[in-house]
mmCIF file of C-alpha atoms in Angstrom:
data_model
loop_
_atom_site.group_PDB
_atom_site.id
_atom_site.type_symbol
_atom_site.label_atom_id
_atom_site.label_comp_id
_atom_site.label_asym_id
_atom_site.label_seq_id
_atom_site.Cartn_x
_atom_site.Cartn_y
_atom_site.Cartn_z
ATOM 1 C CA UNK A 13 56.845 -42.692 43.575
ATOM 2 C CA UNK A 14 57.600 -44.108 40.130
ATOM 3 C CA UNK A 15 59.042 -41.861 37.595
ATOM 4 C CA UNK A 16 56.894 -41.285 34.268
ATOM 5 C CA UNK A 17 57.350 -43.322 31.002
ATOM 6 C CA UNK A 18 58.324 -41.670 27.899
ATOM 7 C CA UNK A 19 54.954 -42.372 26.633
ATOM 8 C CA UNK A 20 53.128 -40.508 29.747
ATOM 9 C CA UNK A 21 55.576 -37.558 29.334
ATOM 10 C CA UNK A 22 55.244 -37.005 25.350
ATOM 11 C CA UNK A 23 51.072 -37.260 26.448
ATOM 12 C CA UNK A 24 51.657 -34.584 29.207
ATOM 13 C CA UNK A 25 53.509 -32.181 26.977
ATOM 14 C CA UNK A 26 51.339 -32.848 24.141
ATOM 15 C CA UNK A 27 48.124 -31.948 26.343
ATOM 16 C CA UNK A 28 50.222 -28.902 27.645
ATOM 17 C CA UNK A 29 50.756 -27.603 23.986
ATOM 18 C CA UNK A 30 47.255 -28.065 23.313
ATOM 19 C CA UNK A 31 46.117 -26.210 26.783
ATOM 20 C CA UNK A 32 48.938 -23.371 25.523
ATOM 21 C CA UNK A 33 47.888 -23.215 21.744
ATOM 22 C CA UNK A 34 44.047 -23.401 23.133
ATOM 23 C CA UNK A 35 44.589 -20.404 25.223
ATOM 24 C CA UNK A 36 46.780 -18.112 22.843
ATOM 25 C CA UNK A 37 43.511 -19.129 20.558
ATOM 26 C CA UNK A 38 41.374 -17.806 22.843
ATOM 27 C CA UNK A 39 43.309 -14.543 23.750
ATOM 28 C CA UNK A 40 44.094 -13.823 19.606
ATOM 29 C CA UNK A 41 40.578 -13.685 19.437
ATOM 30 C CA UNK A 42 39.620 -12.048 22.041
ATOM 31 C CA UNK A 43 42.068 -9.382 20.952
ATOM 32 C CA UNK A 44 40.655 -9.646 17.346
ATOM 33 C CA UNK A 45 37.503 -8.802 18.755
ATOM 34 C CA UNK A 46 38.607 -5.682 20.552
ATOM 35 C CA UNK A 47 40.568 -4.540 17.793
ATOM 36 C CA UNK A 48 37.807 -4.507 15.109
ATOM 37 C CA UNK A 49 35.529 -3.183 17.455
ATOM 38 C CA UNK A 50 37.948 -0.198 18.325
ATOM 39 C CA UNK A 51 38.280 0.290 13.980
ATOM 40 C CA UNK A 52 34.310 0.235 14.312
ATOM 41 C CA UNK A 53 34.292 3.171 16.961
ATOM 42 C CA UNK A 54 37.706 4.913 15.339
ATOM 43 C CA UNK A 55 34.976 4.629 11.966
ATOM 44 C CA UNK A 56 32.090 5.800 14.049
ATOM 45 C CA UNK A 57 34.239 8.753 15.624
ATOM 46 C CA UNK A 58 35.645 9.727 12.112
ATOM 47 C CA UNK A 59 32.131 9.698 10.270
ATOM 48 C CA UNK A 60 30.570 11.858 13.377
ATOM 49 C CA UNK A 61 33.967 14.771 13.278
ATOM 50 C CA UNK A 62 32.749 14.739 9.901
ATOM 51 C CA UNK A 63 29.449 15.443 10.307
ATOM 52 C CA UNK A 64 30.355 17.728 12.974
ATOM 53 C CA UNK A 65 32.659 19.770 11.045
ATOM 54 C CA UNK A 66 30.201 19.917 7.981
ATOM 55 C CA UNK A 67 27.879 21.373 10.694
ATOM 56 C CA UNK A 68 29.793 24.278 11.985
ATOM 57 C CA UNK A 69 30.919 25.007 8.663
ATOM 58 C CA UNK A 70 26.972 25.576 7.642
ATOM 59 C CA UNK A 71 25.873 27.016 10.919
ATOM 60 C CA UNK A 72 25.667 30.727 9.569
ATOM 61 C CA UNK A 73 23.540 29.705 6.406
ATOM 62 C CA UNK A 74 21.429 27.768 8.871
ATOM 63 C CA UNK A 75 20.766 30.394 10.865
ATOM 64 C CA UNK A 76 20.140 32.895 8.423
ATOM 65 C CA UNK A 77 17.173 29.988 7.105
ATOM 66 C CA UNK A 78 16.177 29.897 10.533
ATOM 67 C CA UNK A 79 15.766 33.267 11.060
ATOM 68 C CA UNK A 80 14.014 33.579 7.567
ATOM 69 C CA UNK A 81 11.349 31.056 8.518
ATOM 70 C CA UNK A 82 10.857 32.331 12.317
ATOM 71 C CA UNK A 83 10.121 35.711 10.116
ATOM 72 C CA UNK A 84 7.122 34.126 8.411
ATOM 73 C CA UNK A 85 5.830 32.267 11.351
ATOM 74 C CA UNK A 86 2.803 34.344 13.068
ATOM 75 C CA UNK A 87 3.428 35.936 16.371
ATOM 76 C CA UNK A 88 0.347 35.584 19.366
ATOM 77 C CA UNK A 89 0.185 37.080 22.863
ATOM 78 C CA UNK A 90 1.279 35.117 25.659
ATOM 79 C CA UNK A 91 -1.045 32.748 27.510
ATOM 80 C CA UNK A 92 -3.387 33.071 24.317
ATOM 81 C CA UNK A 93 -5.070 29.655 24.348
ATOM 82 C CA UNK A 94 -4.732 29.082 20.261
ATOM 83 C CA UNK A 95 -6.457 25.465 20.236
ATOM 84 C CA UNK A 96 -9.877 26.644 18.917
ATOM 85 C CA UNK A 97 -7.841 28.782 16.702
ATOM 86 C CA UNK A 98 -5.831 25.537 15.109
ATOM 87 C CA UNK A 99 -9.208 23.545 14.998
ATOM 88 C CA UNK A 100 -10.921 26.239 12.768
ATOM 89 C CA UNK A 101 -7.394 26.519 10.516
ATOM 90 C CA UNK A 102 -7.908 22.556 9.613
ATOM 91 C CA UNK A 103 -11.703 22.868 9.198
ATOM 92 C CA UNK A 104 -11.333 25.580 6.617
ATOM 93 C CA UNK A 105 -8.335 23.474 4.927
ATOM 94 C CA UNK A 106 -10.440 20.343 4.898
ATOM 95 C CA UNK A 107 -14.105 22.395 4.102
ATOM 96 C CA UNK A 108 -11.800 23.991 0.841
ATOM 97 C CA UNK A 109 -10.578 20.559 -0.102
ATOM 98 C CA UNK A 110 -14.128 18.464 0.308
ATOM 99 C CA UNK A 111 -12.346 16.525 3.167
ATOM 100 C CA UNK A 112 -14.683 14.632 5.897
ATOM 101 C CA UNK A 113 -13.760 15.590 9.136
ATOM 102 C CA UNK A 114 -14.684 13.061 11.763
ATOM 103 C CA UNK A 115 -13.492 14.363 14.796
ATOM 104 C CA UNK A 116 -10.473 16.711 16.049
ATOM 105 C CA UNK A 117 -8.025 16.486 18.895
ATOM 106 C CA UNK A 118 -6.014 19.772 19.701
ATOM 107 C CA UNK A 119 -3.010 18.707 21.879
ATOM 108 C CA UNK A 120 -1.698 21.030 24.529
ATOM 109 C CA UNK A 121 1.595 23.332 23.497
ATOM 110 C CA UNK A 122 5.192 22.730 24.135
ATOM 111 C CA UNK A 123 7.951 24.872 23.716
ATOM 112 C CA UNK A 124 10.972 23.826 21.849
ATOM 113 C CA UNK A 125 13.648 25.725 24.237
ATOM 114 C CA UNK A 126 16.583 25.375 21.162
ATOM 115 C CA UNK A 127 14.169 26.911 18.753
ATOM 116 C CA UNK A 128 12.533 29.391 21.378
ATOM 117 C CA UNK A 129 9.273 28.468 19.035
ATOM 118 C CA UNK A 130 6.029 27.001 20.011
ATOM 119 C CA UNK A 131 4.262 23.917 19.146
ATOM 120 C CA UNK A 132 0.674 22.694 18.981
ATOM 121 C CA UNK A 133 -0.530 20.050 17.513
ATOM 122 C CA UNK A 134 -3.499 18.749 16.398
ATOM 123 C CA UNK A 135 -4.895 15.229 16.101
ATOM 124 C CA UNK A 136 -7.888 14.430 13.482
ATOM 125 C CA UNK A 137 -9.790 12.015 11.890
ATOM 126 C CA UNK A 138 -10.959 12.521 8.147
ATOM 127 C CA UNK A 139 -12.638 10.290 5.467
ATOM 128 C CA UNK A 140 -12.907 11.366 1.827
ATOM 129 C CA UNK A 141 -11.665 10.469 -1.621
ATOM 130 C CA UNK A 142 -7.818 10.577 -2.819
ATOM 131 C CA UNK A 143 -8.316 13.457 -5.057
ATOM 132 C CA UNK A 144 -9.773 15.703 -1.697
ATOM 133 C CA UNK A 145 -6.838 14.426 0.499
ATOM 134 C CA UNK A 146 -4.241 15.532 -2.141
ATOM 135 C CA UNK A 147 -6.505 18.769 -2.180
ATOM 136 C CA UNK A 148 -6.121 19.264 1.571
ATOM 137 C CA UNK A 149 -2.380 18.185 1.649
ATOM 138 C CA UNK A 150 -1.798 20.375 -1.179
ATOM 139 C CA UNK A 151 -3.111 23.734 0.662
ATOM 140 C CA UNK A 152 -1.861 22.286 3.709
ATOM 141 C CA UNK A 153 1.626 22.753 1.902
ATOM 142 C CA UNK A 154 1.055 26.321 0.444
ATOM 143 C CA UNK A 155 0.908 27.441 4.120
ATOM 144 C CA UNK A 156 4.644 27.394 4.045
ATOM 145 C CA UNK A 157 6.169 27.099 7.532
ATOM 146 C CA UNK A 158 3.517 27.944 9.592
ATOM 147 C CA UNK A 159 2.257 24.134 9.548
ATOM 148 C CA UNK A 160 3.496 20.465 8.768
ATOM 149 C CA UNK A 161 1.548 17.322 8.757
ATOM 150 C CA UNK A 162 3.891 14.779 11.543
ATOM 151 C CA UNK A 163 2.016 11.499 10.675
ATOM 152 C CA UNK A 164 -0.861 10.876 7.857
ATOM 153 C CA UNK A 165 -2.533 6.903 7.929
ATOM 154 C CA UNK A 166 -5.099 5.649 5.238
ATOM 155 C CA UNK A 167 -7.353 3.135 5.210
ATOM 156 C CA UNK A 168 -9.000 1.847 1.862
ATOM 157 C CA UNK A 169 -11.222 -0.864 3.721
ATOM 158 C CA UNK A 170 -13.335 -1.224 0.666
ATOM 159 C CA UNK A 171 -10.550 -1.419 -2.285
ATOM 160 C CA UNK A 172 -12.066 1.687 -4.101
ATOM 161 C CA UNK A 173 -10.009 5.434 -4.098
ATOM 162 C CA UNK A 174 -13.640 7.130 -3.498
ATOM 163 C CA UNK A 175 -13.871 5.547 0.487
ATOM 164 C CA UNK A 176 -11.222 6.086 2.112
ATOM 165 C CA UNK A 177 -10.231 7.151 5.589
ATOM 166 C CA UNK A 178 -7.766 7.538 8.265
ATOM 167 C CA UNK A 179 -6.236 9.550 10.735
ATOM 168 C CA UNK A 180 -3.434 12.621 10.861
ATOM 169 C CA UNK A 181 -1.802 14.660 13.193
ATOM 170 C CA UNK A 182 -0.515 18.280 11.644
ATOM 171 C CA UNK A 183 1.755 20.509 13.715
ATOM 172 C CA UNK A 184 1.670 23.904 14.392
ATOM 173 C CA UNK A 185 4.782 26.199 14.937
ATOM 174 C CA UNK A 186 4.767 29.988 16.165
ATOM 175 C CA UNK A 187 6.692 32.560 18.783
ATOM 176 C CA UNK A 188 4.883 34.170 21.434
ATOM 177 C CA UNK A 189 5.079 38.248 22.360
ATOM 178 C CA UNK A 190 4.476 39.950 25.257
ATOM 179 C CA UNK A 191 0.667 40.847 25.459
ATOM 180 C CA UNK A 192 1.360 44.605 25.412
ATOM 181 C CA UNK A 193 3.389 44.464 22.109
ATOM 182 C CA UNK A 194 0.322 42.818 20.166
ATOM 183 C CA UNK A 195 -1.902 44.537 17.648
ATOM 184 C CA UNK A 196 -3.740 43.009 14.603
ATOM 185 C CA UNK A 197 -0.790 43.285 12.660
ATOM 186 C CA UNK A 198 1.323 41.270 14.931
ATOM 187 C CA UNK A 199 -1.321 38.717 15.786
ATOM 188 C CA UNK A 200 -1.597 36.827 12.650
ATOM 189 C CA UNK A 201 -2.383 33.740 11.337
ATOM 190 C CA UNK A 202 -1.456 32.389 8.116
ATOM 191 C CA UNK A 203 -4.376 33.312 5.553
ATOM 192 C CA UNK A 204 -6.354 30.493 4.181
ATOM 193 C CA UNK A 205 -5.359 29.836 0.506
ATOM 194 C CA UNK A 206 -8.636 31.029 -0.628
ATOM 195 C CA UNK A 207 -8.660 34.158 1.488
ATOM 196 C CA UNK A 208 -4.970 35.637 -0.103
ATOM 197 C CA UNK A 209 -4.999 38.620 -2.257
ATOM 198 C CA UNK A 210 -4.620 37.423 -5.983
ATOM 199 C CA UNK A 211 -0.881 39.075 -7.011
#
């Protein structure tokens, strides 16, 4: 076997440099990678203790407001179906305000378990001007907490404010009582904006 020329050896270690500075190339970056993506989660982790701590610092004032809005929110009997209820609610609103109603939806009721609340909701379709949709989202509003419109979508298919139409889907939140604690006192709904005893 014939021994190497000093040509083929400076080529060998030159391609072995290259292989070594290749691969400690490869590994700095690698380790780049893990490093700012460590910094990104140290951020991440930092940011959410922050949030975290401004929470429990604020939990009593929230759950004083919590408590102050499950006050207002009207109390029914258990197993009281309430969808007919809900539909007549948005028929007054949108009767008061001049708003079409094309058809209604009441969706069944779930119970929000971290709230101990209930939750109906109820899907509609509506066509009227802009001046009777900022009517009906305007009383909507004065009900306070007992309602909150989830998703509104318009459609101006003629380019005038006096057609328009769309869809909504408004939310309704309450508590339930046991059936023997209810009276007409406790069984309320919100009042209609009309219906409310002038001050």
């Amino acid at each position: 076997m014939r021994s190497l020329s000093s040509r083929e050896i400076r080529l060998a270690a030159l391609t072995a440099i290259v292989l070594i500075l290749g691969m400690t190339y490869l590994f700095v970056q690698s380790q780049l990678v893990k490093i700012r993506d460590f910094q990104r989660l140290n951020s991440s982790a930092q940011v959410e203790q922050i949030r975290q701590q401004h929470l429990l610092r604020t939990q009593p004032q929230r759950i004083q407001e919590l408590e102050t809005i499950r006050g207002q929110l009207p109390r029914h009997p258990e197993g009281r179906d309430l969808k007919s209820e809900f539909a007549r609610q948005v028929q007054s609103l949108s009767s008061q305000s001049g708003l079409r109603l094309i058809g209604l939806t009441p969706e069944d009721e779930a119970y929000l378990e971290e709230l101990k609340l209930y939750q109906s909701s109820v899907r509609g379709s509506w066509s009227g001007t802009s001046e009777q949709l900022l009517s009906f989202l305007h009383r909507l509003h004065q009900l306070g907490a007992v309602s909150d419109i989830r998703e509104l979508r318009i459609r101006n298919r003629t380019g005038m404010s006096d057609s328009l139409s769309g869809t909504f889907t408004l939310d309704f939140v309450y508590s339930r009582i046991p059936v023997s604690e209810s009276n007409p006192t406790v069984d309320t709904t919100p009042q209609s904006i009309d219906d409310r005893p002038a001050p």
